[in-house]
Amino acid sequence: MAEDMRVKELKTVFSPEQIAMRVRELAAEIDSLYGQEPLVAVCVLKGAFIFFSDLARSLHNQNMELDFIRLSSYGMSSSSSRHVILNKDVEVDIRGKHVLSVEDVVDSGYSMRFLLDRFAARQARSLRLAALVDKHERRQADVTVDFAGFRLNKGFIVGYGLDYAERYRTLPGICEIIPE
């Protein structure tokens, strides 16, 4: 999609109610796995910040630390680049700790492969990945989403933190952009 693409319609794919229910279900799955084990939940900025906030507030782990990382590979384009840039690193020492990376969308998998390899080199006790949307059909790198909110095969989606050229992040649901 071109940066100057004109939007004909924003078609709802997942409603705010569907998202809220699924976030609670994911939190229950994550709580079941980790219990009260020490956990570092890492938000991948910018896209995952709303999902991360809702998910973190739904978790019951009192031994959880929160941190943030920022990667970029898209720029202002709608297609992934294999070149991943680390713009902001975590500040918490993850050595020997369970780490849950929280991402908005995993499609090609290149960014998450980069991140998981980086965390593995720091000797995290375990590494798992939660993603609001898993576009598994587009996967090119060897990455498994351990906690997938929704699976989606196609469509350029925005809302609930996801953007197109920094727009549409604050939509309460997830919508597909239908171009003119």
Coordinates of C-alpha atoms in Angstrom, one line a residue:
M1 CA 0.0 0.0 0.0
A2 CA 1.3 3.4 -0.9
E3 CA 1.8 5.9 1.9
D4 CA -0.6 8.3 0.1
M5 CA -3.2 5.5 -0.3
R6 CA -6.8 6.7 0.1
V7 CA -9.0 4.7 2.4
K8 CA -12.4 3.8 1.1
E9 CA -13.6 2.0 4.2
L10 CA -12.4 0.6 7.6
K11 CA -14.1 -2.8 7.8
T12 CA -14.3 -4.2 11.3
V13 CA -12.5 -7.6 11.7
F14 CA -12.5 -7.9 15.5
S15 CA -14.8 -5.8 17.7
P16 CA -13.7 -4.3 21.0
E17 CA -15.8 -6.9 22.8
Q18 CA -14.2 -9.8 21.0
I19 CA -10.8 -8.4 21.7
A20 CA -11.5 -7.9 25.5
M21 CA -12.8 -11.5 25.8
R22 CA -9.8 -12.9 24.0
V23 CA -7.3 -10.9 26.1
R24 CA -8.9 -12.3 29.2
E25 CA -8.6 -15.8 27.8
L26 CA -5.0 -15.3 26.9
A27 CA -4.3 -14.0 30.4
A28 CA -5.8 -17.1 31.9
E29 CA -3.6 -19.3 29.6
I30 CA -0.5 -17.4 30.6
D31 CA -1.4 -17.4 34.3
S32 CA -1.9 -21.2 34.1
L33 CA 1.6 -21.6 32.6
Y34 CA 3.6 -19.3 34.8
G35 CA 1.6 -19.1 38.1
Q36 CA 3.6 -16.9 40.4
E37 CA 7.0 -17.7 38.8
P38 CA 9.1 -14.6 38.2
L39 CA 8.2 -13.3 34.7
V40 CA 9.4 -10.4 32.6
A41 CA 6.7 -9.3 30.1
V42 CA 8.2 -7.3 27.3
C43 CA 6.1 -5.0 25.1
V44 CA 7.2 -4.5 21.5
L45 CA 6.6 -0.9 20.8
K46 CA 4.7 0.9 19.3
G47 CA 2.0 -1.4 18.0
A48 CA 1.5 -3.7 21.0
F49 CA 1.2 -1.0 23.7
I50 CA -2.6 -1.2 24.0
F51 CA -2.8 -5.0 23.9
F52 CA 0.1 -5.2 26.4
S53 CA -1.6 -2.8 28.8
D54 CA -4.8 -4.8 28.7
L55 CA -3.0 -8.1 29.0
A56 CA -0.8 -7.1 31.8
R57 CA -3.8 -5.8 33.8
S58 CA -5.5 -9.1 33.3
L59 CA -2.6 -11.2 34.5
H60 CA -2.5 -12.2 38.2
N61 CA 1.3 -12.8 38.5
Q62 CA 2.6 -10.7 41.4
N63 CA 6.2 -11.5 40.4
M64 CA 6.0 -9.9 37.0
E65 CA 8.2 -7.2 35.8
L66 CA 7.2 -5.1 32.8
D67 CA 9.6 -3.7 30.2
F68 CA 9.6 -2.3 26.6
I69 CA 11.6 -2.8 23.5
R70 CA 11.3 -1.0 20.1
L71 CA 12.1 -2.6 16.8
S72 CA 11.6 -1.3 13.4
S73 CA 11.5 -3.0 10.0
Y74 CA 8.5 -1.5 8.2
G75 CA 9.3 2.2 8.2
M76 CA 6.4 3.9 6.5
S77 CA 5.7 0.9 4.2
S78 CA 3.1 -1.9 4.6
S79 CA 5.5 -4.8 3.8
S80 CA 8.2 -6.1 6.1
S81 CA 11.8 -5.8 5.6
R82 CA 14.3 -8.4 6.6
H83 CA 16.5 -5.6 8.1
V84 CA 15.5 -5.2 11.8
I85 CA 16.7 -2.2 13.8
L86 CA 16.8 -2.2 17.6
N87 CA 15.7 1.3 18.5
K88 CA 15.2 0.7 22.3
D89 CA 16.4 -2.2 24.3
V90 CA 15.0 -3.7 27.6
E91 CA 16.4 -2.3 30.8
V92 CA 15.6 -5.3 33.0
D93 CA 18.2 -8.1 33.3
I94 CA 16.5 -11.1 31.8
R95 CA 19.2 -13.7 32.6
G96 CA 17.6 -16.8 34.3
K97 CA 14.1 -15.3 34.0
H98 CA 11.0 -16.4 32.1
V99 CA 10.4 -13.8 29.3
L100 CA 7.1 -13.2 27.5
S101 CA 7.4 -11.0 24.5
V102 CA 4.2 -9.3 23.6
E103 CA 3.7 -8.2 20.0
D104 CA 0.8 -6.8 18.0
V105 CA 1.1 -8.8 14.7
V106 CA 3.5 -11.6 13.8
D107 CA 3.5 -12.1 10.0
S108 CA 6.9 -12.8 8.3
G109 CA 8.4 -13.4 11.7
Y110 CA 11.8 -11.7 11.0
S111 CA 11.4 -9.1 13.8
M112 CA 10.4 -11.7 16.3
R113 CA 13.2 -14.1 15.3
F114 CA 15.7 -11.2 15.8
L115 CA 14.2 -10.5 19.2
L116 CA 14.0 -14.1 20.4
D117 CA 17.6 -14.8 19.3
R118 CA 18.7 -11.7 21.1
F119 CA 16.9 -12.7 24.3
A120 CA 18.2 -16.3 24.1
A121 CA 21.8 -15.0 23.9
R122 CA 21.2 -13.2 27.2
Q123 CA 20.3 -16.6 28.7
A124 CA 16.6 -16.1 29.6
R125 CA 15.2 -19.1 31.5
S126 CA 12.4 -19.5 28.9
L127 CA 11.1 -17.5 25.9
R128 CA 7.6 -17.3 24.8
L129 CA 5.7 -15.1 22.4
A130 CA 2.2 -13.6 22.7
A131 CA 0.7 -11.9 19.7
L132 CA -2.7 -10.2 19.3
V133 CA -2.8 -11.3 15.7
D134 CA -0.9 -14.3 14.1
K135 CA -0.7 -14.1 10.4
H136 CA 0.9 -17.6 10.2
E137 CA 0.3 -17.9 6.5
R138 CA 2.8 -15.2 5.8
R139 CA 5.5 -16.7 8.0
Q140 CA 9.0 -16.8 6.5
A141 CA 11.2 -17.0 9.6
D142 CA 11.1 -19.9 12.1
V143 CA 8.9 -18.4 14.8
T144 CA 6.1 -19.9 16.9
V145 CA 3.4 -17.8 18.5
D146 CA 2.8 -19.4 21.8
F147 CA -0.2 -17.3 22.8
A148 CA -2.2 -16.1 19.7
G149 CA -5.1 -13.8 20.2
F150 CA -6.5 -14.2 16.7
R151 CA -5.3 -15.9 13.5
L152 CA -5.8 -14.0 10.3
N153 CA -4.7 -15.0 6.8
K154 CA -4.9 -11.7 4.9
G155 CA -5.8 -8.1 5.1
F156 CA -4.0 -4.9 6.2
I157 CA -5.3 -4.2 9.7
V158 CA -5.3 -1.2 11.9
G159 CA -6.7 -0.2 15.3
Y160 CA -6.1 -1.3 18.9
G161 CA -2.5 -0.1 18.7
L162 CA -1.9 -1.2 15.1
D163 CA -1.2 1.6 12.6
Y164 CA -0.8 2.5 9.0
A165 CA 1.8 5.3 8.7
E166 CA 1.2 6.2 12.4
R167 CA -2.6 6.6 11.9
Y168 CA -5.6 4.6 13.2
R169 CA -3.9 3.3 16.4
T170 CA -6.7 4.5 18.7
L171 CA -9.5 2.7 17.0
P172 CA -11.1 0.6 19.7
G173 CA -11.4 -2.5 17.5
I174 CA -9.3 -4.0 14.7
C175 CA -10.3 -3.0 11.2
E176 CA -9.1 -3.9 7.7
I177 CA -8.2 -1.0 5.4
I178 CA -10.3 -1.2 2.2
P179 CA -8.5 1.1 -0.3
E180 CA -10.3 3.2 -2.9

